[in-house]
XYZ file of C-alpha atoms in Angstrom:
359
model
C 27.438 102.572 -2.516
C 24.205 100.558 -1.832
C 22.119 103.768 -2.318
C 24.174 105.134 -5.234
C 24.068 101.893 -7.264
C 20.513 100.735 -6.173
C 21.831 97.439 -4.773
C 19.162 94.966 -3.909
C 21.152 91.737 -3.482
C 24.726 91.081 -2.264
C 26.541 87.939 -3.313
C 29.058 86.517 -0.769
C 31.569 83.819 -1.783
C 31.630 80.786 0.433
C 35.448 80.736 0.770
C 37.791 82.344 3.355
C 36.016 84.735 5.853
C 32.644 83.958 4.281
C 30.873 83.820 7.690
C 32.545 87.037 8.918
C 31.472 88.744 5.629
C 27.961 87.380 6.203
C 27.822 88.839 9.754
C 29.007 92.195 8.463
C 26.429 92.300 5.611
C 23.628 91.241 8.012
C 24.565 94.132 10.379
C 24.644 96.458 7.386
C 21.217 95.337 6.162
C 19.777 96.228 9.635
C 21.131 99.770 9.236
C 20.003 100.628 5.657
C 16.512 101.718 4.814
C 16.358 100.160 1.285
C 15.191 96.520 0.819
C 18.330 94.406 0.730
C 19.185 90.793 0.994
C 22.243 88.568 0.583
C 23.070 85.024 -0.597
C 26.086 82.869 -0.165
C 27.229 81.439 -3.502
C 29.888 78.875 -4.322
C 33.168 80.407 -5.289
C 34.681 77.130 -6.615
C 36.858 77.898 -9.615
C 36.545 81.705 -9.227
C 40.263 82.037 -8.741
C 40.911 79.867 -11.857
C 38.654 82.171 -13.807
C 40.062 85.426 -12.468
C 43.657 84.404 -13.415
C 42.591 83.082 -16.829
C 43.230 84.721 -20.300
C 39.459 85.036 -20.792
C 39.055 87.126 -17.563
C 41.910 89.389 -18.707
C 40.131 89.873 -22.098
C 36.821 90.629 -20.433
C 38.114 92.967 -17.755
C 41.588 94.256 -18.727
C 41.120 97.248 -16.367
C 40.568 95.114 -13.279
C 43.084 93.308 -11.083
C 42.636 89.541 -10.260
C 40.636 90.157 -7.025
C 38.071 92.403 -8.765
C 37.685 89.893 -11.530
C 36.955 87.244 -8.898
C 34.348 89.534 -7.213
C 32.622 90.027 -10.644
C 32.526 86.284 -11.228
C 30.941 85.662 -7.722
C 28.263 88.320 -8.403
C 27.484 86.905 -11.841
C 27.092 83.393 -10.386
C 23.979 84.755 -8.549
C 22.715 86.577 -11.635
C 23.138 83.754 -14.157
C 25.134 80.721 -12.837
C 25.117 78.894 -16.156
C 26.554 81.781 -18.209
C 29.320 82.310 -15.674
C 30.306 78.705 -14.834
C 30.828 77.726 -18.545
C 33.906 80.000 -18.489
C 35.646 77.633 -16.086
C 37.091 74.109 -16.784
C 34.439 71.843 -15.203
C 37.111 70.060 -13.211
C 37.976 73.271 -11.343
C 34.372 73.543 -9.947
C 35.015 70.553 -7.605
C 33.067 67.587 -8.968
C 33.848 65.023 -6.249
C 36.602 63.580 -4.202
C 37.691 60.939 -6.774
C 37.997 63.107 -9.826
C 41.827 62.702 -9.880
C 41.491 58.897 -10.010
C 39.756 58.970 -13.459
C 41.493 59.038 -16.815
C 41.810 62.667 -17.777
C 40.483 62.339 -21.359
C 37.407 60.423 -20.273
C 36.795 62.851 -17.475
C 37.053 65.892 -19.847
C 34.674 64.239 -22.363
C 32.143 63.344 -19.724
C 32.073 66.710 -18.032
C 32.131 68.624 -21.336
C 29.078 66.584 -22.457
C 27.160 67.519 -19.288
C 27.904 71.205 -19.812
C 26.863 71.058 -23.512
C 23.680 69.217 -22.588
C 22.829 71.925 -19.914
C 23.501 74.849 -22.154
C 21.546 73.411 -25.122
C 18.633 72.350 -22.880
C 18.267 75.883 -21.532
C 19.154 77.700 -24.789
C 20.888 81.099 -24.910
C 19.948 84.634 -25.814
C 21.710 85.283 -29.200
C 21.993 89.008 -28.367
C 23.450 88.825 -24.941
C 25.353 85.559 -24.709
C 29.147 85.685 -24.311
C 31.324 83.777 -26.796
C 32.175 81.196 -24.095
C 28.451 80.400 -23.677
C 27.857 80.383 -27.471
C 30.713 77.967 -28.084
C 28.856 75.216 -26.165
C 25.873 75.386 -28.583
C 25.575 72.501 -31.045
C 27.285 73.342 -34.349
C 29.239 76.351 -33.001
C 32.915 76.311 -32.174
C 34.854 78.998 -30.317
C 35.936 80.679 -33.586
C 32.290 80.964 -34.924
C 31.173 82.027 -31.345
C 33.668 84.941 -31.485
C 32.478 85.789 -35.063
C 28.879 85.978 -33.831
C 29.851 88.395 -30.981
C 31.912 90.494 -33.564
C 28.925 90.613 -35.994
C 26.694 91.702 -33.037
C 29.079 94.460 -32.201
C 29.487 95.700 -35.761
C 25.982 95.328 -37.167
C 23.774 95.583 -34.020
C 21.437 93.036 -32.504
C 20.053 90.097 -34.299
C 16.310 90.390 -35.253
C 15.903 87.030 -36.920
C 17.758 83.667 -37.306
C 18.483 84.100 -41.001
C 21.060 86.834 -40.141
C 23.229 84.065 -38.666
C 24.039 83.036 -42.203
C 25.897 86.319 -42.677
C 28.277 85.427 -39.825
C 31.744 84.462 -41.065
C 32.333 80.627 -41.092
C 28.759 79.857 -40.089
C 27.427 77.833 -43.015
C 24.044 76.132 -43.718
C 24.931 72.939 -41.832
C 26.038 74.785 -38.681
C 22.848 76.919 -38.974
C 20.779 73.831 -39.119
C 22.335 72.539 -35.906
C 22.422 75.690 -33.785
C 19.326 77.754 -34.735
C 16.944 75.891 -32.472
C 19.064 76.693 -29.360
C 19.513 80.348 -30.006
C 16.726 82.624 -28.695
C 16.027 86.101 -30.057
C 13.972 88.286 -27.596
C 11.749 90.876 -29.313
C 12.715 89.629 -32.775
C 10.868 89.917 -36.123
C 8.865 86.736 -35.217
C 7.643 85.673 -31.852
C 8.785 82.076 -32.663
C 12.393 83.378 -32.623
C 12.120 83.551 -28.728
C 11.024 79.933 -28.505
C 12.884 76.564 -28.878
C 10.998 75.936 -32.092
C 13.551 75.375 -34.933
C 13.130 77.706 -37.940
C 12.469 74.573 -40.112
C 9.365 73.976 -37.965
C 7.916 77.446 -38.101
C 5.546 76.433 -40.861
C 4.334 73.461 -38.826
C 3.850 75.671 -35.794
C 1.811 78.227 -37.786
C -0.266 75.359 -39.285
C -0.898 74.003 -35.738
C -1.995 77.440 -34.557
C -4.333 77.904 -37.577
C -5.953 74.477 -37.099
C -6.622 75.186 -33.390
C -7.926 78.700 -34.043
C -4.939 80.835 -32.916
C -2.481 83.237 -34.569
C 1.142 84.369 -33.896
C -0.320 87.501 -32.272
C -2.107 85.283 -29.708
C 1.285 83.673 -28.946
C 2.852 87.118 -28.471
C 0.101 88.204 -26.127
C 0.122 84.960 -24.049
C -3.391 84.136 -25.238
C -2.852 80.462 -26.264
C -3.334 78.762 -22.879
C -6.132 76.696 -24.318
C -3.833 75.257 -27.036
C -2.977 71.984 -25.142
C -6.615 71.311 -24.533
C -7.585 71.941 -28.203
C -4.714 69.738 -29.423
C -5.934 66.920 -27.110
C -9.530 67.355 -28.341
C -8.368 67.182 -32.014
C -6.183 64.201 -31.277
C -2.359 64.377 -31.107
C -1.776 61.525 -33.601
C -4.297 62.908 -36.159
C -2.982 66.461 -35.867
C 0.628 65.347 -36.164
C -0.197 63.431 -39.474
C -2.179 66.404 -40.758
C 0.778 68.754 -40.241
C 3.428 66.182 -41.209
C 5.479 65.995 -38.090
C 6.028 63.401 -35.358
C 4.072 63.364 -32.106
C 7.026 64.102 -29.874
C 7.785 67.255 -32.052
C 4.172 68.277 -31.836
C 4.260 68.117 -28.024
C 7.556 70.142 -27.953
C 5.963 72.801 -30.254
C 2.897 73.093 -28.041
C 4.967 73.490 -24.838
C 7.054 76.274 -26.569
C 4.051 78.129 -27.934
C 2.251 78.213 -24.532
C 5.339 79.738 -22.909
C 7.389 81.584 -25.496
C 10.833 82.593 -24.075
C 10.431 79.892 -21.418
C 13.492 79.201 -19.326
C 13.386 75.717 -17.775
C 15.330 77.024 -14.810
C 12.329 79.062 -13.792
C 10.742 75.945 -12.545
C 13.509 75.249 -10.087
C 13.197 76.488 -6.386
C 14.186 80.172 -6.095
C 17.642 80.840 -4.382
C 17.409 81.372 -0.584
C 18.061 85.025 0.156
C 18.817 85.961 3.766
C 18.679 89.265 5.644
C 20.230 88.185 9.010
C 22.600 85.706 10.645
C 21.625 83.518 13.691
C 24.037 82.548 16.363
C 24.966 78.987 17.118
C 23.570 79.481 20.629
C 20.106 80.329 19.129
C 19.710 76.844 17.756
C 17.611 74.355 19.768
C 16.846 70.730 19.034
C 13.588 70.322 17.135
C 13.818 73.663 15.305
C 12.848 73.419 11.661
C 14.869 75.611 9.263
C 15.401 76.119 5.564
C 18.933 75.972 4.159
C 21.110 75.478 1.073
C 23.089 72.387 0.470
C 26.717 73.492 0.275
C 28.597 70.200 -0.088
C 27.716 66.549 -0.676
C 30.170 63.864 0.512
C 30.049 60.075 1.029
C 28.757 60.225 4.602
C 26.169 63.008 4.235
C 25.466 66.635 3.180
C 26.499 69.927 4.699
C 23.666 72.545 4.828
C 23.991 76.283 5.267
C 21.162 77.291 7.728
C 22.323 80.843 8.264
C 24.612 80.371 11.300
C 28.419 80.482 11.548
C 28.827 76.777 10.757
C 27.233 74.556 8.200
C 25.140 71.685 9.685
C 25.640 68.003 8.836
C 22.767 65.851 7.624
C 24.247 62.363 8.018
C 23.425 59.898 5.190
C 21.171 58.005 7.607
C 19.149 61.190 8.275
C 18.630 62.211 4.687
C 15.627 59.940 3.844
C 13.116 57.653 5.448
C 14.199 55.003 2.828
C 17.587 53.349 2.652
C 19.989 55.156 0.305
C 23.526 54.114 -0.878
C 24.812 57.659 -1.328
C 23.644 61.167 -0.354
C 23.608 62.187 -4.104
C 20.465 60.042 -4.505
C 18.592 62.569 -2.425
C 20.421 66.001 -2.645
C 22.820 67.970 -4.732
C 24.851 71.141 -4.190
C 22.544 74.180 -4.400
C 19.356 72.428 -3.337
C 17.117 74.363 -1.031
C 15.931 71.901 1.764
C 14.065 71.960 5.004
C 15.853 70.426 8.006
C 15.301 69.839 11.691
C 17.972 70.391 14.354
C 18.906 67.175 16.119
C 21.858 68.298 18.268
C 24.087 71.358 18.766
C 27.585 71.162 20.145
C 28.499 74.848 20.729
C 31.997 74.060 22.140
C 33.022 71.963 19.099
C 30.898 74.120 16.722
C 28.923 71.125 15.287
C 25.362 70.980 14.207
C 23.570 67.688 13.542
C 20.550 67.934 11.314
C 17.892 65.632 9.899
C 15.525 65.650 6.876
C 13.598 62.642 8.124
C 9.974 63.476 8.765
C 10.334 66.992 7.486
C 8.041 68.138 4.690
C 10.175 69.364 1.778
C 7.413 71.570 0.314
C 9.049 75.013 0.014
C 6.841 78.008 -0.899
């Protein structure tokens, strides 16, 4: 199957039999000739998704276990696009979530999801309706209409086509257009976070600084920030008729069209083998992924059968009240082994005095 489907990465859920699956995959990797790696991903909420109406609509031909497997694989490909399909509470957001008033909890978590989706932006031609429904100005009905329009009329090539979508009026367009990206559209600005209302300002900016839209397309505007600075931000903003913060945002988008802010985050840690608990020795430095953060510390997956514990007192050289001040689930961190108790299957780790620069 690996050879037939050209598999390069295997996603393993961190639930039941995760370590056994990891060991099996590691042995498999040693046997195959093609480059292959694996990564353990959180499967929190995967069972909720697989039994949902949305999963049944997406994969009517699959049973619940296969839908769950698809969800786990997609979490490695595009976590944001997959996790928005699940009620945020089902992802496991802390040990006190049931003590909070339900409505306040839903509002707070929904706001965080909306903030993330709009900050990153979505590809108008590939986003699912669940992802689109979190975009400002778009509700689930309009999101379904966008997907239906795409299926009936083909891919979007410019933002103006959104006005042909049923129930998407000028006001909704004004709100959503800046968060919807169109790759390889009629205008290179369609792939940026620049709102269509600011296209003229962006073109004026380019002209004043001696560039064209073709230069943006070809990635030849790296000098733009320096020229803007030389011209003077305040003077340039007044000349074009926009605010300085808007000017800075436009410059950042033009320098890197199609930019995804997630590209600046550390890359996921892919593994090809599993170490044994007996291989660990005090003083060893390892790279791992934070799997869970609780009041007394953080559990880190370092590629052995058990996750190691970094106690809250070992997370930082400075005093911290809670581990969440230093780490969050999914972080790639460097740790040093303090102690290994093979009989009780416990690993004590520290992040003190360990450089966190990860190449």
